[in-house]
Coordinates of C-alpha atoms and ligand atoms in Angstrom, one line a residue:
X86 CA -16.0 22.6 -16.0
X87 CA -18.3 21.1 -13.5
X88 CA -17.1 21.4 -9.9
X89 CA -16.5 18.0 -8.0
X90 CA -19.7 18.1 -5.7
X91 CA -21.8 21.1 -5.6
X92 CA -23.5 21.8 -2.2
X93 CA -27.1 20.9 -3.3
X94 CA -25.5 17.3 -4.8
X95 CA -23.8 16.6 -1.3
X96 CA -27.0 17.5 0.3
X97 CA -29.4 15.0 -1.7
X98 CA -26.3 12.0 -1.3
X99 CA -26.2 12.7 2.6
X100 CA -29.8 13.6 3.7
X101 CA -27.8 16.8 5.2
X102 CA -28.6 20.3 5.7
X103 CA -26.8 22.8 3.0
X104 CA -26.3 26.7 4.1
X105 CA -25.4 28.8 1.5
X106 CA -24.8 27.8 -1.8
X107 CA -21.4 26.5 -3.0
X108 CA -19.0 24.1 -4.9
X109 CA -16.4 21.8 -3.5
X110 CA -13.1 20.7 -6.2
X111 CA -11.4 18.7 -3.7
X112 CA -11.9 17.0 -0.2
X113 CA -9.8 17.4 2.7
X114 CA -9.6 15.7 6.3
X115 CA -6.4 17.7 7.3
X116 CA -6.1 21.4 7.8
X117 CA -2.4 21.0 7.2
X118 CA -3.1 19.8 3.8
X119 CA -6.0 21.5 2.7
X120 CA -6.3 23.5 -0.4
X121 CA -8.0 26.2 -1.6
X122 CA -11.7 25.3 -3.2
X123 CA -11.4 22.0 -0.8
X124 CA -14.5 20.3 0.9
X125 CA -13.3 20.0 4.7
X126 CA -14.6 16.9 6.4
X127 CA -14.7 17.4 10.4
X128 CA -14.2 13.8 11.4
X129 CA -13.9 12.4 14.9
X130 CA -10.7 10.8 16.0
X131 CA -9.7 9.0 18.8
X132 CA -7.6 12.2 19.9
X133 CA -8.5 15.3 17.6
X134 CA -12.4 16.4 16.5
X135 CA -12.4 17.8 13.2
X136 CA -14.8 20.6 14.4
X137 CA -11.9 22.0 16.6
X138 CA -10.7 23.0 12.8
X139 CA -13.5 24.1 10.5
X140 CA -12.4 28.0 11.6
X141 CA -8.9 27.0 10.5
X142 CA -10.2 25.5 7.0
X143 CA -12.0 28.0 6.3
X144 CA -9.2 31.0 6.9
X145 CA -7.3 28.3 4.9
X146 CA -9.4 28.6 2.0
X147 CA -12.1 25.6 2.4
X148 CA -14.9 25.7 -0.3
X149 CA -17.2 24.6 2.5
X150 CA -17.0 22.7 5.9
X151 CA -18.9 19.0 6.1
X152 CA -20.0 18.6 9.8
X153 CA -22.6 17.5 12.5
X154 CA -22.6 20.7 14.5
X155 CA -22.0 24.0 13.9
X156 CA -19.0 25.0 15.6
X157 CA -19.0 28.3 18.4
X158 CA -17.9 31.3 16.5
X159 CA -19.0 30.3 13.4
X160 CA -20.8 33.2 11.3
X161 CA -24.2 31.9 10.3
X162 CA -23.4 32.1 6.6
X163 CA -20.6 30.1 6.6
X164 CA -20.0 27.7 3.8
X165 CA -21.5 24.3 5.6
X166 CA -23.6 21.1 5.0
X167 CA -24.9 19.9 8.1
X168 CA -25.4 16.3 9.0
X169 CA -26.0 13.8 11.7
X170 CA -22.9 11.7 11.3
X171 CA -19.8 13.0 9.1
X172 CA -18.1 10.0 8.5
X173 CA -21.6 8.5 7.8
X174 CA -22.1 11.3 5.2
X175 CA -18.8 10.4 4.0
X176 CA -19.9 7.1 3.0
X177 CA -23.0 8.5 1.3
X178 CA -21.3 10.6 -0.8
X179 CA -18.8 8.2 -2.0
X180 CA -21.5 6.2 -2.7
X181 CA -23.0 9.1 -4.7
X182 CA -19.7 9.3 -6.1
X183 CA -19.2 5.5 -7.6
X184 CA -23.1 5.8 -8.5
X185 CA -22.6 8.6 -10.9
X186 CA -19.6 7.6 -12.4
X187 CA -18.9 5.1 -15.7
X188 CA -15.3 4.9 -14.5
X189 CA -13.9 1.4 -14.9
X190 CA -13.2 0.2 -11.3
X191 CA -10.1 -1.5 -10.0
X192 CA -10.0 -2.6 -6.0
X193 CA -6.9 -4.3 -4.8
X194 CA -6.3 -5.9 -1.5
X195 CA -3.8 -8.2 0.2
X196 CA -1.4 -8.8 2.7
X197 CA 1.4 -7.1 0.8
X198 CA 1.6 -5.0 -2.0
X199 CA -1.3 -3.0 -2.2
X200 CA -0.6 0.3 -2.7
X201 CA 2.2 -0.7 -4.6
X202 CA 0.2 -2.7 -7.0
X203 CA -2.4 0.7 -6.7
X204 CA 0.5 3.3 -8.1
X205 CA 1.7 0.6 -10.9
X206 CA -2.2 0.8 -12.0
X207 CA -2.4 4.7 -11.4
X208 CA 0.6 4.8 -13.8
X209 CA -0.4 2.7 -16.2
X210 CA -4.4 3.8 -16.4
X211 CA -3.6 7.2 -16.3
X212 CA -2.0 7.0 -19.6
X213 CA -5.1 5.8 -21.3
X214 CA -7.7 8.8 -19.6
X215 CA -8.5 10.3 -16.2
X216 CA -7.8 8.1 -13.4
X217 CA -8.8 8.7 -9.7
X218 CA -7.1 6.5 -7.3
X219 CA -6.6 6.4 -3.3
X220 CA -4.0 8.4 -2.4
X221 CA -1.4 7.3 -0.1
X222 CA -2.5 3.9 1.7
X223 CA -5.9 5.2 2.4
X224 CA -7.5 1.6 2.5
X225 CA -10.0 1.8 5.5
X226 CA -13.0 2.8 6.9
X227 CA -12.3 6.5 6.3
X228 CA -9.8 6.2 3.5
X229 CA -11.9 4.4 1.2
X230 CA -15.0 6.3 1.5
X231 CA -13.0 9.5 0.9
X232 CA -11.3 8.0 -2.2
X233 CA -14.5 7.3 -3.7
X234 CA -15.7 10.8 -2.9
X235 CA -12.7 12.4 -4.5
X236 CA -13.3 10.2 -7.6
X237 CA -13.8 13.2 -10.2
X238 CA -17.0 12.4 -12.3
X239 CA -15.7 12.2 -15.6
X240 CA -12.9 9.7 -14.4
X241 CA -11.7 6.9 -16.7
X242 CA -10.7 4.7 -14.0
X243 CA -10.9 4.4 -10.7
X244 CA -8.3 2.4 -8.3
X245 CA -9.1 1.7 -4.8
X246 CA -7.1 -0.1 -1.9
X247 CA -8.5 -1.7 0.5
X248 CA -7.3 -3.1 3.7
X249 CA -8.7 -4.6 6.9
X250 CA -7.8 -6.1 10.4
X251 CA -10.8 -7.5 11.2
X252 CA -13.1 -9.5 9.2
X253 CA -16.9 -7.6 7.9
X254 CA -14.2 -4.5 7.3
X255 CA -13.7 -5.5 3.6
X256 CA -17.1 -6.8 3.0
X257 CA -18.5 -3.1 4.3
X258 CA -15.9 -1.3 2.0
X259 CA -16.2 -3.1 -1.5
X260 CA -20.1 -2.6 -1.4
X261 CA -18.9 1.0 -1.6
X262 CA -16.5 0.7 -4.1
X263 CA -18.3 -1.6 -6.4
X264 CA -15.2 -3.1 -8.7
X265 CA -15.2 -4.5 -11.9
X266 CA -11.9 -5.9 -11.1
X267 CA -11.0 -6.9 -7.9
X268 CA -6.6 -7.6 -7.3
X269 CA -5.9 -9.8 -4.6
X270 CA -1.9 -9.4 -4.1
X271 CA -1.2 -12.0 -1.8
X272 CA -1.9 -13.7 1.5
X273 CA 0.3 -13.8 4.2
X274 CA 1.0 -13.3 8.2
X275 CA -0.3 -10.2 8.5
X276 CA -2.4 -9.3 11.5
X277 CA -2.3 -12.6 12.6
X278 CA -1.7 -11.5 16.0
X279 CA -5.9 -10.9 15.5
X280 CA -6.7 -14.0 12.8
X281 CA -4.5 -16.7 14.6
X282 CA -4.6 -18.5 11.0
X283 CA -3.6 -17.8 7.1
X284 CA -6.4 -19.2 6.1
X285 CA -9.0 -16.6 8.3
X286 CA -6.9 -14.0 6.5
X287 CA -7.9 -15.7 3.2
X288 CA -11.5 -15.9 4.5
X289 CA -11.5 -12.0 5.6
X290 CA -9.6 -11.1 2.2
X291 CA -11.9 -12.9 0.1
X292 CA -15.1 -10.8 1.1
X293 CA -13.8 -8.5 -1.8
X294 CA -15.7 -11.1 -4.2
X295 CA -19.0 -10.0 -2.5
X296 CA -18.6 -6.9 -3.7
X297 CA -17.9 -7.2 -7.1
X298 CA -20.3 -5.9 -9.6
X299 CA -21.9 -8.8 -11.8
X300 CA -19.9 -10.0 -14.7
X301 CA -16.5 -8.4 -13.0
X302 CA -12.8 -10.0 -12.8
X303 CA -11.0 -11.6 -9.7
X304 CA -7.5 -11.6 -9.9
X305 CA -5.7 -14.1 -8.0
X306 CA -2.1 -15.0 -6.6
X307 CA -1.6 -18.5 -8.4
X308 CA 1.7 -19.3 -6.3
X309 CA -0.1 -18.4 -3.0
X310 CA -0.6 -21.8 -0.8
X311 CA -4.5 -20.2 -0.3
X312 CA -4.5 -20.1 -4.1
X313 CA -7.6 -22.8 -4.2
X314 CA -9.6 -21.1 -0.9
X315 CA -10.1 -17.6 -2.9
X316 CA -10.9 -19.5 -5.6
X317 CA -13.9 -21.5 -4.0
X318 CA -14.4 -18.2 -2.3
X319 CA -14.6 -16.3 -6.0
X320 CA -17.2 -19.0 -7.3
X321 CA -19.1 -19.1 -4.0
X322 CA -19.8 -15.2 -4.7
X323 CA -21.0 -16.1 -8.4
X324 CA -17.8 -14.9 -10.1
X325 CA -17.0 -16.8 -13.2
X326 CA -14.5 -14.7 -14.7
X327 CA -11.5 -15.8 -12.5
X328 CA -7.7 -15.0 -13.8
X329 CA -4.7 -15.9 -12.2
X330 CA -1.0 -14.7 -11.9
X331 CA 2.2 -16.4 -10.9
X332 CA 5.0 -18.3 -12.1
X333 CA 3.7 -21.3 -11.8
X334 CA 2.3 -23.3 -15.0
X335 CA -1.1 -22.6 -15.9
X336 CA -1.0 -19.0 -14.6
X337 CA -3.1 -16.9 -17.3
X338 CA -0.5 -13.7 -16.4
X339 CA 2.8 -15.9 -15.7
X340 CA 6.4 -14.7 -15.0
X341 CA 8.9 -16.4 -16.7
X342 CA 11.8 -13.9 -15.3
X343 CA 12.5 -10.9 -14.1
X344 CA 16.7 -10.1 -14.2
X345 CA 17.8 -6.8 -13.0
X346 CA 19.9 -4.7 -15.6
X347 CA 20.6 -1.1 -13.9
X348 CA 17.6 0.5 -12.2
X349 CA 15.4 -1.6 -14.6
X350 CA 14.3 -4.8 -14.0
X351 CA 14.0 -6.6 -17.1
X352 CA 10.4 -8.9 -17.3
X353 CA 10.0 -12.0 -19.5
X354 CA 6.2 -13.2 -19.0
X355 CA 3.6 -15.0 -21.1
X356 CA 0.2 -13.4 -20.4
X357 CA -2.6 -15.4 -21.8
X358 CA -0.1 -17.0 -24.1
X359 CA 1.0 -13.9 -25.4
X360 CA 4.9 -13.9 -24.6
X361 CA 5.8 -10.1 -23.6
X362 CA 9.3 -8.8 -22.5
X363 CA 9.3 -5.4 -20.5
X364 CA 11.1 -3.2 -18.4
X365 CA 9.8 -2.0 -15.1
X366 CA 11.9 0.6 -12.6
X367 CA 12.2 -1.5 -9.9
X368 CA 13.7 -4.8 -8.5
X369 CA 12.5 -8.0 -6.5
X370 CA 10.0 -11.0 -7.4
X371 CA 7.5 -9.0 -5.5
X372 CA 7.3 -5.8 -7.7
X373 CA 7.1 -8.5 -11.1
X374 CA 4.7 -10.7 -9.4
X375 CA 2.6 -7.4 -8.3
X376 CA 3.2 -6.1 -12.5
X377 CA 1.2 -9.6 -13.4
X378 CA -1.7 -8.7 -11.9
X379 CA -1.8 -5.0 -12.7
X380 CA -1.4 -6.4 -16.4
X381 CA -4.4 -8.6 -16.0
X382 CA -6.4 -5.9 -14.3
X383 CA -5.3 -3.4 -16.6
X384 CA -6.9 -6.0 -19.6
X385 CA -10.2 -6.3 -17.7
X386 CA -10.9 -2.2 -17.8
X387 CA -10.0 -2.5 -21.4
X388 CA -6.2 -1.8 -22.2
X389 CA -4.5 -3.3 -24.5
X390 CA -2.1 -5.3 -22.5
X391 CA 1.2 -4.4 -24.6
X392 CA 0.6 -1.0 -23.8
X393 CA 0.2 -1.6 -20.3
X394 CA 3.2 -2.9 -20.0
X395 CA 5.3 -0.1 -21.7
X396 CA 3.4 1.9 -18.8
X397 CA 5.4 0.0 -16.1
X398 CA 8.7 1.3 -17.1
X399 CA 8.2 4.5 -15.5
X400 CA 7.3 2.8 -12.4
X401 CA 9.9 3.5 -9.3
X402 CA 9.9 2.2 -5.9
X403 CA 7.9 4.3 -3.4
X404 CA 9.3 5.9 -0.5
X405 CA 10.3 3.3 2.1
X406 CA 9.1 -0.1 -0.1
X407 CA 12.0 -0.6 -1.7
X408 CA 13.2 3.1 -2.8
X409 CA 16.8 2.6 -2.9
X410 CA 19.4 5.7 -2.6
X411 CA 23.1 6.5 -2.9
X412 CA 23.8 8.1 0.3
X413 CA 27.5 9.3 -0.1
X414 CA 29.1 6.1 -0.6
X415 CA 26.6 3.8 0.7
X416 CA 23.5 2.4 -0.9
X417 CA 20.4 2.1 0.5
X418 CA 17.4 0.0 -0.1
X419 CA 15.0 1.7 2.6
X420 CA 12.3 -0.2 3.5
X421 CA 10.9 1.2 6.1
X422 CA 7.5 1.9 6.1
X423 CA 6.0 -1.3 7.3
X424 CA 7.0 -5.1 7.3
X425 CA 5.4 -8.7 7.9
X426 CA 7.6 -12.5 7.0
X427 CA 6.6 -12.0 3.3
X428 CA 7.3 -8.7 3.0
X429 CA 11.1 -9.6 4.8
X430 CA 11.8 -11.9 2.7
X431 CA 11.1 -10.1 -0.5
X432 CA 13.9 -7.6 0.7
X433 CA 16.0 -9.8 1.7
X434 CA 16.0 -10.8 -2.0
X435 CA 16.5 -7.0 -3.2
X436 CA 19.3 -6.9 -0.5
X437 CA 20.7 -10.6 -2.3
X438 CA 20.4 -9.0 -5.8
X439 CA 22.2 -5.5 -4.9
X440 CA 26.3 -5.1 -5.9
X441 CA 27.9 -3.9 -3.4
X442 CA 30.7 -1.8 -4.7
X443 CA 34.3 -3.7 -4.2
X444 CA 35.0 -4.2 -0.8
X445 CA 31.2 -3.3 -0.1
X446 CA 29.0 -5.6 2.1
X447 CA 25.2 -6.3 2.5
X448 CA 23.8 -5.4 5.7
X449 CA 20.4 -5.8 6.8
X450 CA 18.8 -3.5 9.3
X451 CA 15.5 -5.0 10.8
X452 CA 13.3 -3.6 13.3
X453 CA 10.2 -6.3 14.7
X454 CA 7.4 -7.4 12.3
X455 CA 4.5 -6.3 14.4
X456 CA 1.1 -8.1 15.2
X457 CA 2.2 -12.0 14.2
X458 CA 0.8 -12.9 17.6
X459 CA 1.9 -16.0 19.0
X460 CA 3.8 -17.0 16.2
X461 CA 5.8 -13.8 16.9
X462 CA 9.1 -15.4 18.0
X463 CA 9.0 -18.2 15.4
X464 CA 8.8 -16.3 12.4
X465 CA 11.2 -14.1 13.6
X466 CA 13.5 -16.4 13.8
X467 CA 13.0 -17.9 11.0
X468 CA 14.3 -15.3 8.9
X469 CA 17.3 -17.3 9.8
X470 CA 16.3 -19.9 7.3
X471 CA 15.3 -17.7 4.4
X472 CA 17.3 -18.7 1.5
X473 CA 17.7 -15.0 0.4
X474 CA 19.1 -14.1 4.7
X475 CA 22.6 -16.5 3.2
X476 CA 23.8 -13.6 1.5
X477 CA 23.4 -11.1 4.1
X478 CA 26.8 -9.8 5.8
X479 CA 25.8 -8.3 8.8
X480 CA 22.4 -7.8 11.0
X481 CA 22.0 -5.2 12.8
X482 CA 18.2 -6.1 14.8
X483 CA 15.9 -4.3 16.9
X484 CA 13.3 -4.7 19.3
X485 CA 11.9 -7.0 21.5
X486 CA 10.9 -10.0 19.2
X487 CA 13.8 -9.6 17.0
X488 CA 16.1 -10.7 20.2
X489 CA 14.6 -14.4 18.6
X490 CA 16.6 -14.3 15.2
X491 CA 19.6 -12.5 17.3
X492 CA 20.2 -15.8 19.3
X493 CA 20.3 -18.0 16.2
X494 CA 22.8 -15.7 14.2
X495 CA 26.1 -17.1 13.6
X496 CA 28.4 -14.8 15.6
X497 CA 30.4 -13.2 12.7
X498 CA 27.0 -12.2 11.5
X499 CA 26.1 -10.0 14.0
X500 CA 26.5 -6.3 13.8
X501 CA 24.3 -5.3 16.7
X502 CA 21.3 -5.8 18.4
X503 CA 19.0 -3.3 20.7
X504 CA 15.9 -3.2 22.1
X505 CA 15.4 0.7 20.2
X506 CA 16.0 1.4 16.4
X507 CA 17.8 4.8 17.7
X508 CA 20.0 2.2 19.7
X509 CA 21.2 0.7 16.3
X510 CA 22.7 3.9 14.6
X511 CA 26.3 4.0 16.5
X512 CA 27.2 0.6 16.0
X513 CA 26.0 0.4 12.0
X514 CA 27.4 4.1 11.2
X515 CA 31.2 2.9 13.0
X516 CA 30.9 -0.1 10.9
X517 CA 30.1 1.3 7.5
X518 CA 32.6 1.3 4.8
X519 CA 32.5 2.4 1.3
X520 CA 30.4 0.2 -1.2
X521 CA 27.8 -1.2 1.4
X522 CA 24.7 -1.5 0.7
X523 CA 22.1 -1.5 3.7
X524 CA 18.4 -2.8 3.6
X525 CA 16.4 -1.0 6.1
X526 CA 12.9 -2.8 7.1
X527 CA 10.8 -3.3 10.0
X528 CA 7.0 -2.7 11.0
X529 CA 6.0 0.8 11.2
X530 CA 5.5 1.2 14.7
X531 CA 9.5 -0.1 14.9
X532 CA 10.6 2.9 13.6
X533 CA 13.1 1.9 11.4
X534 CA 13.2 5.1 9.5
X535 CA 15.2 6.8 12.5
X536 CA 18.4 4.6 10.8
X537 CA 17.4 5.6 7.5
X538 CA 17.5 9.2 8.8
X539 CA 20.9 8.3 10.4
X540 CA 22.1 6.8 7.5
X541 CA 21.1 10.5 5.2
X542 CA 22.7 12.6 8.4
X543 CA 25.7 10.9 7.8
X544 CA 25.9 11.6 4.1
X545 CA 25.0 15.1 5.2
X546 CA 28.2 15.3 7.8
X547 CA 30.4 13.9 5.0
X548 CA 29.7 16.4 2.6
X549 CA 29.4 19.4 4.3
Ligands
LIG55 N1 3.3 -9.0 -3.8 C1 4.0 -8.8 -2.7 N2 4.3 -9.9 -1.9 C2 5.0 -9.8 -0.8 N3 5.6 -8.6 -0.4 C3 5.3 -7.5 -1.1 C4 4.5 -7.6 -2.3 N4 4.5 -6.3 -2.8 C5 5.2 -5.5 -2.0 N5 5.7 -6.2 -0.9 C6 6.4 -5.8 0.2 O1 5.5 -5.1 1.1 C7 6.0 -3.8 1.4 C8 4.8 -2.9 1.5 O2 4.3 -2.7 0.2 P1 2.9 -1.9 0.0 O3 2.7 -1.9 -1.5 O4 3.0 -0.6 0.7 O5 1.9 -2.9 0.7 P2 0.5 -2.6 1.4 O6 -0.1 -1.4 0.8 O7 -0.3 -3.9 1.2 O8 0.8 -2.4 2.9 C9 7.0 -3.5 0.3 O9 8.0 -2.6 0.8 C10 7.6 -4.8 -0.1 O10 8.6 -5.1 0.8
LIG56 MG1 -0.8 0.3 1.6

């Protein structure tokens, strides 16, 4: 079998120095993560230099060491490719990467759902042949680069997320990745703190068209109110083949229903006028509206869309987007890995939809939505107003913005409020009673999963 990148392939892609030679079968950033036979790429971060560890990755097992200097105590005949700039040799060599492959290629941005919409298409691609797709949410100006440089050469498919927070950062990624298909999930405040309007997040999104390779697929959000603005985008890059997905009428993937029945959620969707029932392994609008487009992209590599759709069913929530756990006699929807207005309301819904055991009650946990800007106090408060917040028991808020949607609660609504997630746990675990069921959500850097640990201690302490 041929090895991922052989040293004399990574030195024609980067213009670097080889010493020795060697193969690579894997590419790591992260000592702590490194396997044996893996490429280790000595990046510069803010805090940490990479070429503190290339001793480390080597004693670890590193196949070779990708860097700019040699580090001090070193032996000469170390495994290394020497270059100017790693990240920039990086970039080359994904570039080598995508050049050498006849992978179909999926990219999906969005405000929300990406790496969700990513894993559906990992599941349902991989069935059909070798997929490589970005692991984790590794969506930026490292992550995506090192994606495509994993992207094994006889791969199938390749799926690649992509994010930004400023706009040119999309435009300079998708010239790398190169899609067939590009998945736009949906626009929303996100980042507005930086954008100040929806529509420059439309704008920065839509750079993915720029990068799609002639004759390729843009998938669009058919409900989203900057539906038409990609769209004139889309044709403004040249694309013709434009496909939609929504529930509206007219929406070439459209969702007719989605009805929960156990863990499943049961689809009904017409999809180019082919009416389709499924199951996938998760609940909320989001995760069927997010399926319509991975059906669509999964037709524009080539699979039969029938067959993409049996793929869904083993599809389960990730880890804090919408995983949901019986913790002794609780249940918990944890959402806590990240969170913007769109994304809150979508749990909200899954918090509507649960069944609390009898005498259960549904509790929301939410930490702040981070980066909304100005806007920041508004939309917090206007969770308020969300139709799906009606069915909510109890809120139990935290931090400094959420004090906004704290005022306007209705008094038997409140569980309690504090300016710390950690400050939340006493109050919610005293209040707890069998059959609850808690949602869990807030912006990373609110650190909502402190609760969810809580809420897993707790079941711990009970059962010991
Ligand atoms: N299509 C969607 N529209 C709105 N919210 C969504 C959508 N898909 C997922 N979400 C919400 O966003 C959260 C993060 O999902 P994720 O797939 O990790 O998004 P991203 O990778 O874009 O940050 C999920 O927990 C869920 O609450
Ligand atoms: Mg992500």
């Amino acid at each position: 079998m041929m090895p991922l990148w052989t040293s004399d392939e990574m030195a024609k892609a980067t213009g670097g120095n080889a010493q020795g030679v060697w193969n690579v079968n894997g590419i790591s950033i992260d000592t702590r993560t490194l396997a044996s036979g893996d490429l280790f790429v000595a990046l510069k971060g803010d805090n940490r230099d990479g070429h503190d560890f290339v001793t480390a990755a080597l004693e670890k097992g590193a196949g070779a060491a990708l860097v700019s200097s040699v580090p001090e105590g070193i032996s000469p005949h170390a495994p290394l490719l020497v270059v100017d700039d790693t990240l920039d040799a990086l970039v080359a060599m994904g570039r080598a990467a995508r050049a050498r492959s006849a992978a179909g290629i999926v990219a999906v941005t969005g405000s929300a759902g990406k790496t969700t919409t990513k894993e559906m298409l990992r599941l349902v691609l991989g069935r059909e042949g070798k997929i490589s797709a970005s692991a984790a949410s590794y969506n930026n100006h490292w992550g995506v680069p090192l994606s495509l440089a994993r992207m094994e050469r006889d791969a199938a498919y390749g799926v690649f997320e992509i994010g930004m927070n400023h706009e040119g950062e999309i435009r300079a990624l998708v010239a790398q990745v190169r899609p067939h298909v590009a998945v736009v999930t949906t626009i929303a405040p996100a980042h507005l703190e930086y954008f100040g309007t929806l529509e420059a997040i439309a704008d920065a999104k839509a750079e993915i068209f720029e990068g799609l390779e002639p004759g390729g697929t843009a998938i669009l959000p058919y409900d989203n109110p900057h539906y038409a603005r990609l769209e004139a985008h889309a044709r403004a890059c040249g694309v013709t083949n434009i496909l939609t997905f929504g529930s509206r009428d007219g929406a070439d993937a459209r969702l007719l229903a989605g009805k929960p029945d156990g863990d499943l959620q049961m689809i009904t969707a017409d999809i180019r006028g082919k009416r389709m029932v499924f199951a996938i392994g998760a609940q909320g609008a989001h995760i069927a509206s997010n399926a319509m487009a991975v059906l669509l992209a999964a037709e524009a590599v080539g699979v039969d869309v029938v067959r993409a759709s049996q793929g869904l069913f083993g599809f389960a929530p990730l880890k804090g987007r919408g995983a949901r756990l019986f913790v002794g006699d609780i249940e918990l929807i944890d959402e806590s890995y990240n969170a913007n207005p769109a994304s809150v309301s979508v749990a909200l819904g899954l918090l509507q939809g649960a069944r609390p055991k009898a005498g259960g009650r549904r509790i929301a946990v939410l930490g702040d939505m981070l980066e909304l800007g100005s806007k920041g106090a508004d939309l917090h408060r206007a969770i308020a107003s969300d139709p799906a917040a009606a069915a909510t028991d109890f809120f139990f808020l935290c931090g400094p913005q959420m004090r906004a949607l704290w005022e306007v609660l209705p008094v038997s609504r409140r569980g309690a409020y504090s300016e710390l997630s950690s400050g939340l746990n006493e109050g919610l675990l005293s209040l707890l009673r069998p059959g609850d069921v808690v949602l869990v959500k807030g912006s990373f850097g609110s650190r909502m999963s402190v609760v969810v640990e809580a809420l897993k201690a707790r079941d711990a302490a009970m059962t010991d």
